[in-house]
CSV table of N, CA, C and O in Angstrom, one decimal:
chain,number,residue,atom,x,y,z
D,1,MET,N,184.4,221.9,-99.1
D,1,MET,CA,183.9,220.7,-98.9
D,1,MET,C,184.6,220.0,-98.2
D,1,MET,O,185.6,220.2,-98.3
D,2,ALA,N,184.3,218.6,-97.7
D,2,ALA,CA,184.9,217.8,-96.8
D,2,ALA,C,184.7,216.2,-97.3
D,2,ALA,O,183.7,215.9,-97.6
D,3,VAL,N,186.1,215.7,-97.0
D,3,VAL,CA,186.1,214.3,-96.9
D,3,VAL,C,185.1,213.8,-95.1
D,3,VAL,O,185.9,214.3,-94.4
D,4,GLU,N,184.2,213.2,-95.5
D,4,GLU,CA,183.7,212.4,-94.1
D,4,GLU,C,183.5,210.9,-94.1
D,4,GLU,O,183.7,210.4,-94.8
D,5,VAL,N,183.9,210.6,-92.7
D,5,VAL,CA,184.3,209.1,-92.6
D,5,VAL,C,182.6,208.1,-92.3
D,5,VAL,O,181.9,209.2,-91.6
D,6,TYR,N,182.3,207.4,-92.9
D,6,TYR,CA,181.0,206.5,-92.4
D,6,TYR,C,181.5,205.9,-91.8
D,6,TYR,O,182.5,204.6,-92.9
D,7,LEU,N,181.5,205.5,-90.4
D,7,LEU,CA,181.3,203.7,-89.5
D,7,LEU,C,180.2,202.8,-90.1
D,7,LEU,O,178.8,203.3,-89.6
D,8,ILE,N,180.4,201.5,-90.3
D,8,ILE,CA,179.2,200.6,-90.2
D,8,ILE,C,179.4,200.1,-89.0
D,8,ILE,O,180.3,198.9,-88.9
D,9,PHE,N,178.5,199.5,-88.4
D,9,PHE,CA,178.5,198.5,-87.1
D,9,PHE,C,177.7,197.5,-87.7
D,9,PHE,O,176.6,197.2,-88.4
D,10,ASN,N,177.3,196.7,-87.0
D,10,ASN,CA,176.9,195.1,-86.8
D,10,ASN,C,175.8,194.9,-85.8
D,10,ASN,O,176.0,194.0,-84.8
D,11,GLY,N,175.1,196.1,-85.6
D,11,GLY,CA,174.1,196.3,-84.4
D,11,GLY,C,174.7,196.6,-83.3
D,11,GLY,O,173.6,196.6,-82.4
D,12,ASN,N,175.9,197.2,-83.2
D,12,ASN,CA,176.6,197.7,-81.6
D,12,ASN,C,176.4,199.3,-81.9
D,12,ASN,O,177.2,200.0,-81.3
D,13,CYS,N,176.0,199.8,-83.4
D,13,CYS,CA,176.2,201.2,-83.1
D,13,CYS,C,175.5,202.2,-82.5
D,13,CYS,O,176.1,202.9,-81.5
D,14,ARG,N,174.5,201.9,-81.6
D,14,ARG,CA,174.2,203.1,-80.9
D,14,ARG,C,175.0,202.8,-79.5
D,14,ARG,O,175.5,203.8,-78.8
D,15,GLU,N,175.5,201.7,-78.8
D,15,GLU,CA,176.8,201.6,-78.2
D,15,GLU,C,178.0,202.1,-78.3
D,15,GLU,O,178.6,202.8,-77.6
D,16,ALA,N,178.2,202.0,-79.7
D,16,ALA,CA,180.0,203.0,-80.4
D,16,ALA,C,179.4,204.6,-79.9
D,16,ALA,O,180.4,204.9,-79.6
D,17,VAL,N,178.6,205.0,-81.0
D,17,VAL,CA,177.8,206.3,-80.3
D,17,VAL,C,177.8,206.7,-79.0
D,17,VAL,O,178.9,208.0,-78.8
D,18,THR,N,177.4,206.1,-78.2
D,18,THR,CA,177.2,206.4,-76.9
D,18,THR,C,178.6,206.7,-76.2
D,18,THR,O,179.1,207.8,-75.1
D,19,PHE,N,179.7,205.5,-76.4
D,19,PHE,CA,180.8,205.7,-76.0
D,19,PHE,C,182.0,206.9,-76.6
D,19,PHE,O,182.3,207.1,-76.2
D,20,TYR,N,181.5,207.1,-78.0
D,20,TYR,CA,182.0,208.4,-78.4
D,20,TYR,C,181.7,209.6,-77.8
D,20,TYR,O,182.4,210.7,-77.9
D,21,GLU,N,180.5,209.3,-77.8
D,21,GLU,CA,180.1,210.9,-77.0
D,21,GLU,C,181.1,211.1,-75.9
D,21,GLU,O,180.9,212.8,-75.7
D,22,ASP,N,181.0,210.2,-75.3
D,22,ASP,CA,181.6,210.4,-74.0
D,22,ASP,C,183.2,210.3,-74.3
D,22,ASP,O,184.0,211.6,-73.5
D,23,VAL,N,183.8,210.0,-74.8
D,23,VAL,CA,185.0,209.7,-74.7
D,23,VAL,C,185.7,211.3,-75.7
D,23,VAL,O,186.5,211.7,-75.0
D,24,PHE,N,184.7,212.1,-76.5
D,24,PHE,CA,185.0,213.1,-77.4
D,24,PHE,C,184.1,214.3,-76.1
D,24,PHE,O,184.3,215.7,-76.9
D,25,ASN,N,183.5,213.7,-75.6
D,25,ASN,CA,182.6,215.5,-74.6
D,25,ASN,C,181.6,216.1,-75.7
D,25,ASN,O,182.0,217.2,-76.0
D,26,THR,N,181.2,215.1,-76.6
D,26,THR,CA,180.5,215.7,-77.9
D,26,THR,C,178.8,216.2,-77.7
D,26,THR,O,177.9,215.7,-76.1
D,27,ASP,N,177.7,216.8,-78.2
D,27,ASP,CA,176.7,217.0,-78.0
D,27,ASP,C,175.9,215.2,-78.2
D,27,ASP,O,176.9,214.6,-79.0
D,28,LYS,N,174.8,215.1,-77.5
D,28,LYS,CA,174.1,213.8,-77.9
D,28,LYS,C,173.7,213.6,-79.2
D,28,LYS,O,173.3,214.8,-80.0
D,29,ALA,N,174.0,212.6,-80.0
D,29,ALA,CA,173.7,212.6,-80.9
D,29,ALA,C,172.0,212.3,-81.5
D,29,ALA,O,171.6,212.0,-80.7
D,30,GLU,N,171.9,212.5,-82.6
D,30,GLU,CA,170.4,212.3,-83.1
D,30,GLU,C,169.8,211.0,-83.6
D,30,GLU,O,170.8,211.2,-84.7
D,31,ILE,N,169.2,210.3,-83.4
D,31,ILE,CA,169.7,208.9,-84.3
D,31,ILE,C,168.5,208.6,-84.8
D,31,ILE,O,167.5,209.0,-84.3
D,32,MET,N,168.6,208.0,-85.8
D,32,MET,CA,167.3,208.0,-86.5
D,32,MET,C,167.5,206.2,-86.6
D,32,MET,O,168.4,205.6,-87.4
D,33,THR,N,166.5,205.7,-86.7
D,33,THR,CA,166.3,204.1,-86.7
D,33,THR,C,166.0,203.7,-87.8
D,33,THR,O,165.2,204.9,-88.8
D,34,PHE,N,165.9,202.3,-88.7
D,34,PHE,CA,165.4,201.7,-89.4
D,34,PHE,C,164.1,202.4,-90.1
D,34,PHE,O,163.1,202.2,-90.5
D,35,GLY,N,163.5,201.6,-88.1
D,35,GLY,CA,162.0,201.5,-87.9
D,35,GLY,C,161.4,203.7,-87.8
D,35,GLY,O,160.1,203.5,-88.3
D,36,ASP,N,162.3,204.5,-88.2
D,36,ASP,CA,161.6,205.7,-88.2
D,36,ASP,C,161.3,206.1,-89.6
D,36,ASP,O,160.9,207.2,-90.2
D,37,SER,N,162.0,205.2,-90.4
D,37,SER,CA,161.7,206.0,-91.7
D,37,SER,C,160.4,204.8,-92.5
D,37,SER,O,159.7,204.5,-91.9
D,38,PRO,N,160.2,206.1,-93.6
D,38,PRO,CA,158.7,205.4,-94.2
D,38,PRO,C,158.6,204.1,-94.5
D,38,PRO,O,159.6,203.6,-95.3
D,39,GLN,N,157.9,203.7,-94.8
D,39,GLN,CA,157.5,202.3,-94.9
D,39,GLN,C,157.3,201.8,-96.1
D,39,GLN,O,156.2,202.5,-96.2
D,40,ASN,N,157.4,200.9,-96.5
D,40,ASN,CA,156.8,200.4,-98.1
D,40,ASN,C,156.2,199.3,-98.0
D,40,ASN,O,156.6,197.9,-97.9
D,41,PRO,N,155.1,198.9,-98.2
D,41,PRO,CA,154.0,197.9,-97.7
D,41,PRO,C,154.7,196.4,-98.7
D,41,PRO,O,154.5,195.3,-98.2
D,42,ASP,N,155.5,197.0,-99.9
D,42,ASP,CA,155.7,195.8,-100.9
D,42,ASP,C,156.8,195.1,-99.6
D,42,ASP,O,157.5,194.2,-100.4
D,43,TYR,N,157.8,195.8,-99.2
D,43,TYR,CA,159.1,195.4,-98.8
D,43,TYR,C,158.6,195.9,-97.2
D,43,TYR,O,159.7,196.3,-96.3
D,44,PRO,N,158.2,194.7,-96.3
D,44,PRO,CA,157.9,194.9,-94.8
D,44,PRO,C,159.7,195.2,-93.9
D,44,PRO,O,160.0,194.5,-94.3
D,45,LEU,N,159.0,195.7,-93.3
D,45,LEU,CA,160.4,195.7,-92.5
D,45,LEU,C,160.5,194.5,-91.6
D,45,LEU,O,159.8,194.6,-90.6
D,46,PRO,N,161.6,193.8,-91.1
D,46,PRO,CA,162.1,192.9,-90.6
D,46,PRO,C,162.4,193.6,-89.1
D,46,PRO,O,162.5,194.5,-88.7
D,47,GLU,N,161.4,192.7,-87.9
D,47,GLU,CA,161.2,193.2,-86.9
D,47,GLU,C,162.8,193.6,-86.3
D,47,GLU,O,163.0,194.6,-85.5
D,48,GLU,N,163.5,192.7,-86.1
D,48,GLU,CA,164.9,192.8,-86.0
D,48,GLU,C,165.7,194.2,-86.3
D,48,GLU,O,166.8,194.4,-85.7
D,49,ALA,N,165.0,194.9,-87.5
D,49,ALA,CA,165.9,196.1,-88.1
D,49,ALA,C,165.3,197.2,-87.4
D,49,ALA,O,166.3,198.7,-87.9
D,50,LYS,N,164.2,197.0,-86.4
D,50,LYS,CA,163.2,198.5,-86.1
D,50,LYS,C,164.1,199.4,-85.8
D,50,LYS,O,164.3,200.6,-85.5
D,51,ASP,N,165.3,198.6,-84.3
D,51,ASP,CA,165.7,199.8,-83.1
D,51,ASP,C,167.1,200.2,-84.0
D,51,ASP,O,167.9,200.4,-83.3
D,52,LEU,N,167.6,199.0,-85.3
D,52,LEU,CA,168.9,199.5,-85.8
D,52,LEU,C,168.9,200.7,-85.8
D,52,LEU,O,168.4,201.3,-86.8
D,53,VAL,N,170.4,201.7,-86.2
D,53,VAL,CA,170.6,202.6,-86.3
D,53,VAL,C,170.9,203.0,-87.6
D,53,VAL,O,171.5,202.3,-88.3
D,54,MET,N,169.9,203.5,-88.5
D,54,MET,CA,169.9,203.8,-89.7
D,54,MET,C,170.8,205.0,-89.9
D,54,MET,O,171.9,205.0,-91.0
D,55,HIS,N,171.1,206.2,-88.9
D,55,HIS,CA,172.2,207.0,-89.4
D,55,HIS,C,171.7,208.4,-87.9
D,55,HIS,O,170.9,208.2,-87.4
D,56,THR,N,173.0,208.5,-88.2
D,56,THR,CA,173.2,209.5,-87.1
D,56,THR,C,174.8,209.8,-87.2
D,56,THR,O,175.7,209.7,-88.2
D,57,ARG,N,175.2,210.8,-86.5
D,57,ARG,CA,176.5,211.7,-86.6
D,57,ARG,C,177.0,211.9,-85.4
D,57,ARG,O,176.2,212.9,-84.8
D,58,LEU,N,178.1,212.7,-85.6
D,58,LEU,CA,178.8,213.2,-84.8
D,58,LEU,C,179.6,214.2,-85.0
D,58,LEU,O,180.4,214.3,-86.0
D,59,SER,N,180.3,215.3,-84.2
D,59,SER,CA,181.3,216.2,-84.5
D,59,SER,C,182.5,216.1,-83.9
D,59,SER,O,182.2,216.2,-82.9
D,60,VAL,N,183.2,215.8,-84.2
D,60,VAL,CA,184.7,215.2,-83.3
D,60,VAL,C,185.9,216.0,-83.7
D,60,VAL,O,186.0,215.8,-84.8
D,61,PHE,N,186.4,216.8,-82.8
D,61,PHE,CA,187.2,218.0,-82.8
D,61,PHE,C,187.4,218.7,-84.5
D,61,PHE,O,188.3,218.7,-85.4
D,62,GLY,N,186.1,219.2,-84.6
D,62,GLY,CA,185.4,219.7,-85.7
D,62,GLY,C,185.0,219.5,-86.9
D,62,GLY,O,185.0,219.4,-88.0
D,63,SER,N,185.5,217.6,-87.1
D,63,SER,CA,184.9,217.1,-88.4
D,63,SER,C,184.1,216.0,-87.7
D,63,SER,O,183.4,215.4,-87.1
D,64,ARG,N,183.2,215.5,-88.9
D,64,ARG,CA,181.2,215.1,-89.0
D,64,ARG,C,181.9,213.5,-89.5
D,64,ARG,O,182.7,213.3,-90.0
D,65,ILE,N,181.7,212.7,-88.5
D,65,ILE,CA,181.8,211.2,-88.2
D,65,ILE,C,180.7,210.4,-88.7
D,65,ILE,O,179.3,211.4,-87.2
D,66,MET,N,180.3,210.1,-89.5
D,66,MET,CA,178.8,209.2,-89.5
D,66,MET,C,178.6,207.6,-89.3
D,66,MET,O,179.5,207.2,-89.7
D,67,PHE,N,177.7,207.1,-88.6
D,67,PHE,CA,177.7,206.5,-88.2
D,67,PHE,C,176.4,205.6,-88.9
D,67,PHE,O,175.6,206.0,-88.5
D,68,SER,N,176.2,204.3,-88.5
D,68,SER,CA,175.3,203.0,-89.1
D,68,SER,C,175.2,201.7,-88.5
D,68,SER,O,176.5,201.3,-88.6
D,69,ASP,N,173.9,201.5,-88.5
D,69,ASP,CA,174.4,199.8,-88.5
D,69,ASP,C,174.2,199.2,-89.8
D,69,ASP,O,173.3,199.4,-90.6
D,70,THR,N,174.3,197.9,-90.1
D,70,THR,CA,174.0,197.4,-91.5
D,70,THR,C,173.2,196.6,-91.3
D,70,THR,O,172.2,196.2,-90.2
D,71,PHE,N,172.3,196.6,-92.3
D,71,PHE,CA,170.7,195.9,-92.7
D,71,PHE,C,170.9,194.6,-92.4
D,71,PHE,O,171.7,194.1,-92.9
D,72,PRO,N,170.3,193.9,-91.7
D,72,PRO,CA,169.8,192.6,-91.0
D,72,PRO,C,170.2,191.7,-92.3
D,72,PRO,O,169.6,192.0,-93.6
D,73,GLY,N,170.8,190.9,-92.7
D,73,GLY,CA,171.1,190.0,-93.9
D,73,GLY,C,172.5,190.8,-94.7
D,73,GLY,O,172.9,189.4,-95.7
D,74,SER,N,172.8,192.2,-94.6
D,74,SER,CA,174.0,192.8,-95.2
D,74,SER,C,174.9,191.8,-94.7
D,74,SER,O,175.7,191.8,-93.8
D,75,PRO,N,176.7,192.1,-95.8
D,75,PRO,CA,177.2,191.3,-95.5
D,75,PRO,C,178.0,192.3,-94.4
D,75,PRO,O,177.8,193.7,-94.6
D,76,PHE,N,178.9,192.0,-93.9
D,76,PHE,CA,179.5,192.6,-92.8
D,76,PHE,C,180.7,191.8,-92.7
D,76,PHE,O,180.6,191.0,-91.8
D,77,SER,N,181.9,192.9,-92.2
D,77,SER,CA,183.2,192.8,-91.9
D,77,SER,C,183.8,193.5,-91.0
D,77,SER,O,184.0,194.5,-91.9
D,78,VAL,N,184.5,193.3,-89.8
D,78,VAL,CA,185.3,194.0,-89.2
D,78,VAL,C,186.7,194.2,-90.2
D,78,VAL,O,187.5,193.5,-90.2
D,79,GLY,N,187.5,195.4,-90.8
D,79,GLY,CA,188.1,195.5,-91.6
D,79,GLY,C,189.2,197.0,-90.7
D,79,GLY,O,189.0,197.3,-89.9
D,80,ASN,N,190.7,196.8,-91.5
D,80,ASN,CA,191.1,197.9,-91.0
D,80,ASN,C,191.6,199.2,-92.3
D,80,ASN,O,192.2,199.7,-92.3
D,81,ASN,N,190.4,198.9,-93.4
D,81,ASN,CA,190.6,200.2,-94.4
D,81,ASN,C,189.8,201.1,-93.5
D,81,ASN,O,189.7,202.1,-94.8
D,82,VAL,N,189.5,201.7,-92.3
D,82,VAL,CA,189.1,202.8,-92.3
D,82,VAL,C,190.3,203.1,-91.0
D,82,VAL,O,189.7,202.3,-89.6
D,83,THR,N,190.9,204.4,-91.2
D,83,THR,CA,191.3,205.0,-89.2
D,83,THR,C,191.1,206.3,-89.6
D,83,THR,O,190.9,207.2,-90.5
D,84,LEU,N,190.7,206.7,-88.5
D,84,LEU,CA,189.9,208.1,-88.0
D,84,LEU,C,191.5,208.5,-87.0
D,84,LEU,O,192.0,208.4,-86.2
D,85,ALA,N,192.0,209.5,-88.1
D,85,ALA,CA,193.0,210.7,-87.3
D,85,ALA,C,193.1,211.8,-87.0
D,85,ALA,O,191.9,212.6,-87.5
D,86,ILE,N,192.9,211.8,-85.5
D,86,ILE,CA,193.0,213.1,-84.8
D,86,ILE,C,193.5,213.7,-85.0
D,86,ILE,O,195.3,213.7,-84.7
D,87,VAL,N,194.2,215.2,-85.1
D,87,VAL,CA,195.5,216.1,-85.6
D,87,VAL,C,194.6,217.1,-85.0
D,87,VAL,O,193.7,218.1,-85.3
D,88,SER,N,195.4,217.9,-84.2
D,88,SER,CA,194.9,218.8,-82.9
D,88,SER,C,196.3,219.6,-82.4
D,88,SER,O,197.5,218.6,-81.9
D,89,ASP,N,195.9,220.5,-82.2
D,89,ASP,CA,197.1,221.5,-81.3
D,89,ASP,C,196.9,221.6,-79.7
D,89,ASP,O,197.8,222.0,-78.9
D,90,ASP,N,195.8,220.6,-79.2
D,90,ASP,CA,195.5,220.5,-77.4
D,90,ASP,C,195.8,219.3,-77.4
D,90,ASP,O,194.8,218.2,-76.8
D,91,GLU,N,197.4,219.1,-76.9
D,91,GLU,CA,197.6,218.0,-76.4
D,91,GLU,C,196.7,217.4,-75.1
D,91,GLU,O,196.7,216.2,-75.1
D,92,GLU,N,196.1,217.7,-74.5
D,92,GLU,CA,196.2,217.6,-72.9
D,92,GLU,C,194.8,217.1,-73.7
D,92,GLU,O,194.0,215.7,-73.2
D,93,GLN,N,193.8,217.2,-74.1
D,93,GLN,CA,192.6,217.1,-74.4
D,93,GLN,C,193.0,215.6,-75.5
D,93,GLN,O,191.7,214.6,-75.7
D,94,MET,N,193.4,216.0,-76.3
D,94,MET,CA,194.1,214.2,-77.3
D,94,MET,C,194.2,213.0,-76.0
D,94,MET,O,194.2,212.3,-76.2
D,95,ARG,N,195.1,213.7,-75.1
D,95,ARG,CA,195.7,212.6,-74.4
D,95,ARG,C,194.4,211.7,-73.7
D,95,ARG,O,194.3,210.9,-73.4
D,96,LYS,N,193.2,213.0,-73.6
D,96,LYS,CA,192.5,212.2,-72.7
D,96,LYS,C,191.3,211.5,-73.7
D,96,LYS,O,190.9,210.5,-73.1
D,97,ALA,N,191.5,211.9,-74.7
D,97,ALA,CA,190.3,211.1,-75.2
D,97,ALA,C,191.4,209.7,-75.7
D,97,ALA,O,190.6,208.6,-75.9
D,98,PHE,N,192.6,209.7,-75.9
D,98,PHE,CA,193.1,208.2,-76.0
D,98,PHE,C,193.6,207.6,-74.8
D,98,PHE,O,193.0,206.3,-75.0
D,99,ASP,N,192.9,208.3,-74.2
D,99,ASP,CA,193.4,207.2,-72.8
D,99,ASP,C,191.7,206.4,-72.8
D,99,ASP,O,191.7,205.6,-72.3
D,100,LYS,N,190.6,207.5,-72.8
D,100,LYS,CA,189.2,206.9,-72.9
D,100,LYS,C,189.2,205.5,-73.6
D,100,LYS,O,188.5,204.5,-73.8
D,101,LEU,N,189.9,206.0,-75.0
D,101,LEU,CA,189.8,205.0,-76.0
D,101,LEU,C,190.1,203.7,-76.2
D,101,LEU,O,189.8,202.4,-76.9
D,102,LYS,N,191.7,203.7,-74.8
D,102,LYS,CA,192.2,202.2,-75.1
D,102,LYS,C,191.6,201.6,-74.1
D,102,LYS,O,191.8,200.5,-74.0
D,103,ASP,N,190.4,202.0,-73.7
D,103,ASP,CA,189.6,201.1,-72.2
D,103,ASP,C,188.6,200.3,-73.4
D,103,ASP,O,187.7,200.7,-73.8
D,104,GLY,N,189.8,198.7,-73.0
D,104,GLY,CA,189.0,197.7,-73.4
D,104,GLY,C,188.9,197.6,-75.1
D,104,GLY,O,188.7,196.6,-75.8
D,105,GLY,N,190.2,198.7,-75.8
D,105,GLY,CA,191.0,198.5,-76.6
D,105,GLY,C,192.6,197.6,-76.8
D,105,GLY,O,192.9,197.4,-76.0
D,106,LYS,N,192.9,198.2,-77.9
D,106,LYS,CA,194.2,197.8,-78.0
D,106,LYS,C,195.3,198.5,-78.5
D,106,LYS,O,195.6,199.5,-79.5
D,107,VAL,N,196.7,199.1,-77.8
D,107,VAL,CA,197.1,200.3,-77.9
D,107,VAL,C,198.3,199.8,-79.2
D,107,VAL,O,199.0,198.6,-78.8
D,108,THR,N,198.6,200.0,-80.1
D,108,THR,CA,199.9,200.3,-81.0
D,108,THR,C,200.6,200.7,-80.8
D,108,THR,O,201.7,200.3,-81.1
D,109,MET,N,200.4,202.1,-80.6
D,109,MET,CA,201.9,203.0,-80.1
D,109,MET,C,201.3,204.1,-78.8
D,109,MET,O,200.8,204.6,-79.5
D,110,GLU,N,202.1,203.6,-77.5
D,110,GLU,CA,201.3,204.8,-76.8
D,110,GLU,C,201.7,206.0,-77.3
D,110,GLU,O,203.0,206.4,-78.5
D,111,LEU,N,201.1,207.4,-76.7
D,111,LEU,CA,201.6,208.5,-76.9
D,111,LEU,C,202.7,208.8,-77.0
D,111,LEU,O,203.3,208.7,-75.5
D,112,GLN,N,203.7,209.2,-77.7
D,112,GLN,CA,204.8,209.5,-77.5
D,112,GLN,C,205.4,210.2,-78.5
D,112,GLN,O,204.7,210.6,-79.4
D,113,GLU,N,206.4,211.3,-78.3
D,113,GLU,CA,207.2,211.9,-79.3
D,113,GLU,C,207.6,211.4,-80.5
D,113,GLU,O,208.3,210.5,-80.3
D,114,THR,N,207.4,211.9,-81.2
D,114,THR,CA,208.2,211.1,-83.0
D,114,THR,C,209.0,212.4,-83.2
D,114,THR,O,209.0,214.1,-83.5
D,115,PHE,N,209.3,211.7,-84.7
D,115,PHE,CA,210.4,213.1,-85.5
D,115,PHE,C,209.2,213.7,-85.9
D,115,PHE,O,209.9,215.0,-86.9
D,116,TRP,N,208.0,213.4,-86.6
D,116,TRP,CA,206.8,214.5,-87.1
D,116,TRP,C,206.0,215.2,-86.5
D,116,TRP,O,205.1,215.6,-86.3
D,117,SER,N,205.6,214.6,-84.7
D,117,SER,CA,205.0,214.9,-84.3
D,117,SER,C,205.5,215.0,-82.2
D,117,SER,O,206.1,214.2,-82.1
D,118,LYS,N,205.2,216.0,-81.9
D,118,LYS,CA,205.6,216.4,-80.7
D,118,LYS,C,205.0,214.9,-79.6
D,118,LYS,O,205.3,214.5,-78.5
D,119,CYS,N,203.5,214.9,-79.8
D,119,CYS,CA,202.7,214.0,-79.2
D,119,CYS,C,202.0,213.4,-80.5
D,119,CYS,O,200.9,213.4,-80.9
D,120,TYR,N,202.7,211.6,-80.3
D,120,TYR,CA,201.5,210.9,-81.8
D,120,TYR,C,201.6,209.1,-80.9
D,120,TYR,O,202.5,208.9,-80.2
D,121,GLY,N,200.2,208.8,-81.4
D,121,GLY,CA,199.9,207.1,-80.9
D,121,GLY,C,198.8,206.8,-81.8
D,121,GLY,O,198.3,207.2,-82.5
D,122,SER,N,198.5,205.2,-81.9
D,122,SER,CA,197.8,205.0,-82.5
D,122,SER,C,197.0,203.7,-81.7
D,122,SER,O,197.7,203.0,-80.7
D,123,LEU,N,195.9,203.8,-82.1
D,123,LEU,CA,194.9,202.4,-81.1
D,123,LEU,C,194.0,201.3,-82.2
D,123,LEU,O,193.6,202.2,-82.7
D,124,THR,N,193.6,200.6,-81.6
D,124,THR,CA,192.3,200.1,-82.1
D,124,THR,C,191.4,199.9,-81.0
D,124,THR,O,191.5,199.3,-79.4
D,125,ASP,N,190.3,200.5,-81.2
D,125,ASP,CA,189.0,201.1,-79.7
D,125,ASP,C,188.4,199.6,-79.9
D,125,ASP,O,188.5,198.6,-80.8
D,126,LYS,N,187.9,199.5,-78.7
D,126,LYS,CA,187.0,198.3,-78.4
D,126,LYS,C,185.8,197.5,-79.2
D,126,LYS,O,185.4,196.5,-79.4
D,127,PHE,N,185.7,199.0,-80.6
D,127,PHE,CA,184.8,198.1,-81.4
D,127,PHE,C,185.7,198.1,-82.8
D,127,PHE,O,185.1,197.9,-84.0
D,128,GLY,N,186.6,197.9,-82.8
D,128,GLY,CA,187.7,197.7,-84.0
D,128,GLY,C,188.0,198.3,-84.7
D,128,GLY,O,188.4,198.7,-86.3
D,129,VAL,N,187.7,199.8,-84.4
D,129,VAL,CA,187.7,201.2,-85.2
D,129,VAL,C,189.6,201.5,-84.5
D,129,VAL,O,189.8,201.7,-83.6
D,130,GLU,N,190.2,202.0,-86.0
D,130,GLU,CA,191.7,202.2,-85.6
D,130,GLU,C,191.8,204.0,-86.2
D,130,GLU,O,191.0,204.2,-86.7
D,131,TRP,N,192.2,204.3,-84.2
D,131,TRP,CA,192.6,205.6,-84.6
D,131,TRP,C,194.2,206.7,-84.2
D,131,TRP,O,195.1,205.0,-83.7
D,132,GLN,N,194.8,207.3,-85.0
D,132,GLN,CA,195.6,207.8,-84.4
D,132,GLN,C,196.0,209.2,-84.3
D,132,GLN,O,194.5,210.0,-84.5
D,133,PHE,N,195.9,209.6,-83.4
D,133,PHE,CA,196.3,211.1,-82.4
D,133,PHE,C,197.9,211.4,-83.4
D,133,PHE,O,198.9,211.1,-82.8
D,134,SER,N,197.4,212.9,-83.4
D,134,SER,CA,199.0,213.6,-83.8
D,134,SER,C,198.9,215.0,-83.5
D,134,SER,O,198.1,215.4,-83.8
D,135,HIS,N,199.6,215.3,-82.5
D,135,HIS,CA,199.7,216.8,-82.1
D,135,HIS,C,200.1,217.5,-83.2
D,135,HIS,O,201.6,217.2,-83.6
D,136,GLU,N,199.5,218.6,-83.8
D,136,GLU,CA,200.3,219.8,-85.1
D,136,GLU,C,200.3,220.8,-83.9
D,136,GLU,O,198.7,221.2,-83.7
D,137,VAL,N,200.8,222.1,-84.0
D,137,VAL,CA,200.6,223.6,-83.9
D,137,VAL,C,200.4,223.5,-85.1
D,137,VAL,O,201.1,224.0,-85.7
D,138,ASN,N,199.3,224.8,-84.8
D,138,ASN,CA,198.9,225.8,-86.0
D,138,ASN,C,199.9,227.0,-85.8
D,138,ASN,O,199.8,227.8,-84.8
D,139,GLU,N,200.6,227.1,-87.1
D,139,GLU,CA,201.7,228.6,-87.2
D,139,GLU,C,201.0,229.4,-88.4
D,139,GLU,O,200.5,229.3,-88.8
């Protein structure tokens, strides 16, 4: 059993997923839109919801991250309550991903050696998602 992260976006989920596909060199995500779901005639789907992402997922460094747009009219706020932690023994791959994520984002701590990691850094990407990177060697 695993704990998985689910990120909700406000209409720009498809753009974010495409960005993360490139950053982490993943397979292209299969995207299900609200318009792809079975429709209930008693609750017609608003036109603006049809192309929004209802669900998709990516595999990033062996972990699954799920994504969705919020349904139109639902409350949405970008917050700092979700941080994604990349823990890897592949420093080169970490550095490449970190460099791509900081494009348009804000670096909190550049990648550097700390007392707990040979290479640690953190940033908030251009979509407001907070990331931590930590190099750990599997022994």
